[in-house]
Coordinates of C-alpha atoms in Angstrom, one line a residue:
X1 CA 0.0 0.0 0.0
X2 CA 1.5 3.3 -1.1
X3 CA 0.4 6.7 0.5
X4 CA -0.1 9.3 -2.0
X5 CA 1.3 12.8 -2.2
X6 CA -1.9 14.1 -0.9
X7 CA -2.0 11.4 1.7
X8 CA 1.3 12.3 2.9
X9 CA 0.4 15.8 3.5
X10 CA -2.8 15.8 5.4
X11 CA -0.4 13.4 7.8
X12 CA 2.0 15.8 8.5
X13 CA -0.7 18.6 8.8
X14 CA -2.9 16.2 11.2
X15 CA 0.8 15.8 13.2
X16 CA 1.3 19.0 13.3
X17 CA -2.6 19.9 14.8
X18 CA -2.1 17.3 17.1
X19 CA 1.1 18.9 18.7
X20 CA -0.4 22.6 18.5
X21 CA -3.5 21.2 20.6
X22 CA -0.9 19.3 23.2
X23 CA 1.1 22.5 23.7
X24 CA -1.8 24.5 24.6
X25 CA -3.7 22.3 26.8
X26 CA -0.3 21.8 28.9
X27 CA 0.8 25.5 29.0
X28 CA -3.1 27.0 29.6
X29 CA -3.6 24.5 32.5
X30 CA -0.1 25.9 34.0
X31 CA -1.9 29.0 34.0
X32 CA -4.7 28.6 35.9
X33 CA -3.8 28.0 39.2
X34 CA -6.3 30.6 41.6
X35 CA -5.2 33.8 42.7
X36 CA -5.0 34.8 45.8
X37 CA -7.6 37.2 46.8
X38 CA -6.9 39.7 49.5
X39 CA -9.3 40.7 52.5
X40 CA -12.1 42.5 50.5
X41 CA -14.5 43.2 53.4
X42 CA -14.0 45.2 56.8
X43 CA -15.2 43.5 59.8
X44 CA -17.7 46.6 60.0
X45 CA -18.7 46.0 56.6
X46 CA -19.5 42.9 57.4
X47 CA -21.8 42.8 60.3
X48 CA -23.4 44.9 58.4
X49 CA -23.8 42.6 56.1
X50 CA -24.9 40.0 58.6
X51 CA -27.4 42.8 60.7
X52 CA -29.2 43.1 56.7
X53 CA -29.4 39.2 56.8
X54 CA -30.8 38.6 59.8
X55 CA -33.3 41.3 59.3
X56 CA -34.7 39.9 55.8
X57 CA -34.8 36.3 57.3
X58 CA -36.9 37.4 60.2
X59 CA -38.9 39.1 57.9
X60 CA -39.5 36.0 55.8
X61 CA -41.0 34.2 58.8
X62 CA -43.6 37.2 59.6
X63 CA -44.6 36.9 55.9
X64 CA -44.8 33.2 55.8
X65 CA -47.3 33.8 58.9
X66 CA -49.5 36.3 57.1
X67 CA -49.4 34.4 54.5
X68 CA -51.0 31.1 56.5
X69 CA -53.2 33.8 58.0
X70 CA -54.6 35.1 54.5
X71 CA -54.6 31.7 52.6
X72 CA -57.1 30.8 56.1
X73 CA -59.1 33.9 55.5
X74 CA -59.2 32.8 51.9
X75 CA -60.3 29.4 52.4
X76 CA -62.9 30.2 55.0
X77 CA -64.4 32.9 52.3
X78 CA -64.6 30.3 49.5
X79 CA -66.7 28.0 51.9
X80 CA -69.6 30.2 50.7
X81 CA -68.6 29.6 46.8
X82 CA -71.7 26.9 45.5
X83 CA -69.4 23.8 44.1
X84 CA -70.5 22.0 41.3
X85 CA -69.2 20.7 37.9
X86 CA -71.3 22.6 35.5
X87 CA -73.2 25.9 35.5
X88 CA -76.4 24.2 35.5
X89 CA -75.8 22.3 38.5
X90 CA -74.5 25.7 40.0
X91 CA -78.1 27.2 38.9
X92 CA -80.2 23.9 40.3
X93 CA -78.1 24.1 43.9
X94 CA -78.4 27.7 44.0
X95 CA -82.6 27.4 43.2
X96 CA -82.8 24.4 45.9
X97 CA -81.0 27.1 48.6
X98 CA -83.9 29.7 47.4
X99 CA -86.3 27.1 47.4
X100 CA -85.5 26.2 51.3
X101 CA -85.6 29.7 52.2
X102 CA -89.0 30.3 51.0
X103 CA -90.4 27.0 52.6
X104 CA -88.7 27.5 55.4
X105 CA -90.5 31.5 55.7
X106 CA -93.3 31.9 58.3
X107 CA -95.4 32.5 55.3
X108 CA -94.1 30.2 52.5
X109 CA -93.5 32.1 49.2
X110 CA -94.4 30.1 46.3
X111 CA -93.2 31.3 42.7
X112 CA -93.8 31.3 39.3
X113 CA -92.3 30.3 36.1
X114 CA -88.9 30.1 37.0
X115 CA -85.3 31.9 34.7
X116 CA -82.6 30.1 34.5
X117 CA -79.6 32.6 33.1
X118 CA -78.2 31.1 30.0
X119 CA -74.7 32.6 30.8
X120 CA -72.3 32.5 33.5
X121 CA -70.5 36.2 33.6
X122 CA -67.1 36.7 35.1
X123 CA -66.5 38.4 38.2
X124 CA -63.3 39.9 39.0
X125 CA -60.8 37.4 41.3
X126 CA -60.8 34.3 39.3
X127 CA -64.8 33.5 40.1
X128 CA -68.0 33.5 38.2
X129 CA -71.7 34.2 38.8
X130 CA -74.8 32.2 38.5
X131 CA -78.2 34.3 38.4
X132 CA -81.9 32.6 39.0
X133 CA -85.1 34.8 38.5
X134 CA -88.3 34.0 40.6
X135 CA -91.8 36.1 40.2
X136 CA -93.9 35.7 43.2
X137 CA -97.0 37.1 45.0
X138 CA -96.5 38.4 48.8
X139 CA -96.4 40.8 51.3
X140 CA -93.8 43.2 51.9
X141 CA -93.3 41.7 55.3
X142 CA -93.0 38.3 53.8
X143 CA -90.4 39.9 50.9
X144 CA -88.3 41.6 54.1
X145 CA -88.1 38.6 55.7
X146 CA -87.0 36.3 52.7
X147 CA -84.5 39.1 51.9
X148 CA -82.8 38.8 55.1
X149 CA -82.8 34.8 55.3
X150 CA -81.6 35.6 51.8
X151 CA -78.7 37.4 52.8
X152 CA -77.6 35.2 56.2
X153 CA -77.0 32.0 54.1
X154 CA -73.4 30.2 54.4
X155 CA -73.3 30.4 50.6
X156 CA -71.8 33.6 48.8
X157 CA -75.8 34.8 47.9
X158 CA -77.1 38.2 46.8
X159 CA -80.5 39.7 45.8
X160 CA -79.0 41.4 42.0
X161 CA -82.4 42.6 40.8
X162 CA -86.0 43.4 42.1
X163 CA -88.9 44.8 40.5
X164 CA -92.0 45.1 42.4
X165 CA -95.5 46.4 41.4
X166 CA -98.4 46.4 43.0
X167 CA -100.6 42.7 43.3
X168 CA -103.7 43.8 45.2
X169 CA -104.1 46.8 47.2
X170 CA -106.9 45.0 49.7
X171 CA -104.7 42.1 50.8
X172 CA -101.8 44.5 50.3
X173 CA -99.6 42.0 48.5
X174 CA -97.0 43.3 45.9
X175 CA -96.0 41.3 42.6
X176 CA -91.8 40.6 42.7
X177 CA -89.5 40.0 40.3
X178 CA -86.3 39.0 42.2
X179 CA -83.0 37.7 40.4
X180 CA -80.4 35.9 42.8
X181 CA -76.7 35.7 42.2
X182 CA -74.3 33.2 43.3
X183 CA -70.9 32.8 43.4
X184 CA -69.4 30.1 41.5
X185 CA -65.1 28.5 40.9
X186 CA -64.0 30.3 37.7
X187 CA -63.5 27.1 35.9
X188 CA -67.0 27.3 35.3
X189 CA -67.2 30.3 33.2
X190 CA -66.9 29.6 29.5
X191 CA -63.8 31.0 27.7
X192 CA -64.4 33.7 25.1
X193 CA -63.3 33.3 21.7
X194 CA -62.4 35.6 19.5
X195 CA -61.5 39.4 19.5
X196 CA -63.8 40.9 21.3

């Protein structure tokens, strides 16, 4: 087997890299031994140093308190959010609470043709909102008092509309439109597509 001219050359250039790389992987390791690096730091400097230290880690433990103190406030708060998988389940638990209330009223309130709200709208905070809409005939006492049961439920609950006319002016009843809101997990709320 004879080696070409061309052969011949790329040896002696591949030889020749082969040195060049040696060479500078034995002098640049030479080189790098660490410095030696002088005092930068007063002692002064450096309790301060320390004093600032201290000072953010005892900080870190008053906010890891407030923080177990909010995230409780938080979690006590959300025990009023109605849980369910869909809106409409949101909608049917929120008109059985209604419901309950009105049975539960010295003078039951019995309603019409009940709304259910096609849409869930966003509320600020990550949440949504269910809304139900009841007519009924009653007395303004009776309204008053379904109001305030209304309003002392554990559930997140809020009158959001009322119209009321006039029913009949000898038994002094009044016709009521009411619409109900409820809180509800954002998750719920359908995702808007599109631009606007």
């Amino acid at each position: 087997m004879t080696l070409q001219q061309r052969d011949r050359r790329a040896l002696v250039a591949l030889a020749a890299a082969v040195c060049g790389v040696a060479l500078f992987v034995f002098f640049s390791e030479r080189d790098t031994q660490p410095d030696v690096v002088g005092m930068a730091d007063s002692i002064p400097a450096a309790e301060k140093r320390l004093a600032r230290v201290r000072q953010l880690a005892a900080g870190v433990q008053g906010r890891e308190q407030l923080l177990k103190q909010v995230s409780a406030e938080l979690a006590e708060r959300e025990k009023g959010i109605i849980q369910a998988e869909t809106a409409a389940q949101a909608q049917a638990q929120l008109l059985n609470i209604i419901k309950r209330i009105a049975r539960d009223q010295p003078a039951p309130i019995e309603f019409g043709t009940v709304e259910l709200s096609k849409q869930i709208s966003r509320i600020d905070g990550g949440y949504g909102e269910v809304q139900v809409s009841l007519p009924f005939i009653c007395h303004i006492e009776d309204l008053l008092n379904f109001l305030a049961d209304l309003g002392n439920q554990p559930e997140l609950l809020a009158a959001k509309e009322m119209r009321i006319s006039t029913a009949n002016q000898k038994q002094k009843t009044i016709n009521v439109r009411l619409t109900v809101a409820a809180i509800v997990p954002g998750r719920l709320v359908p995702e808007k597509k599109g631009l606007y």
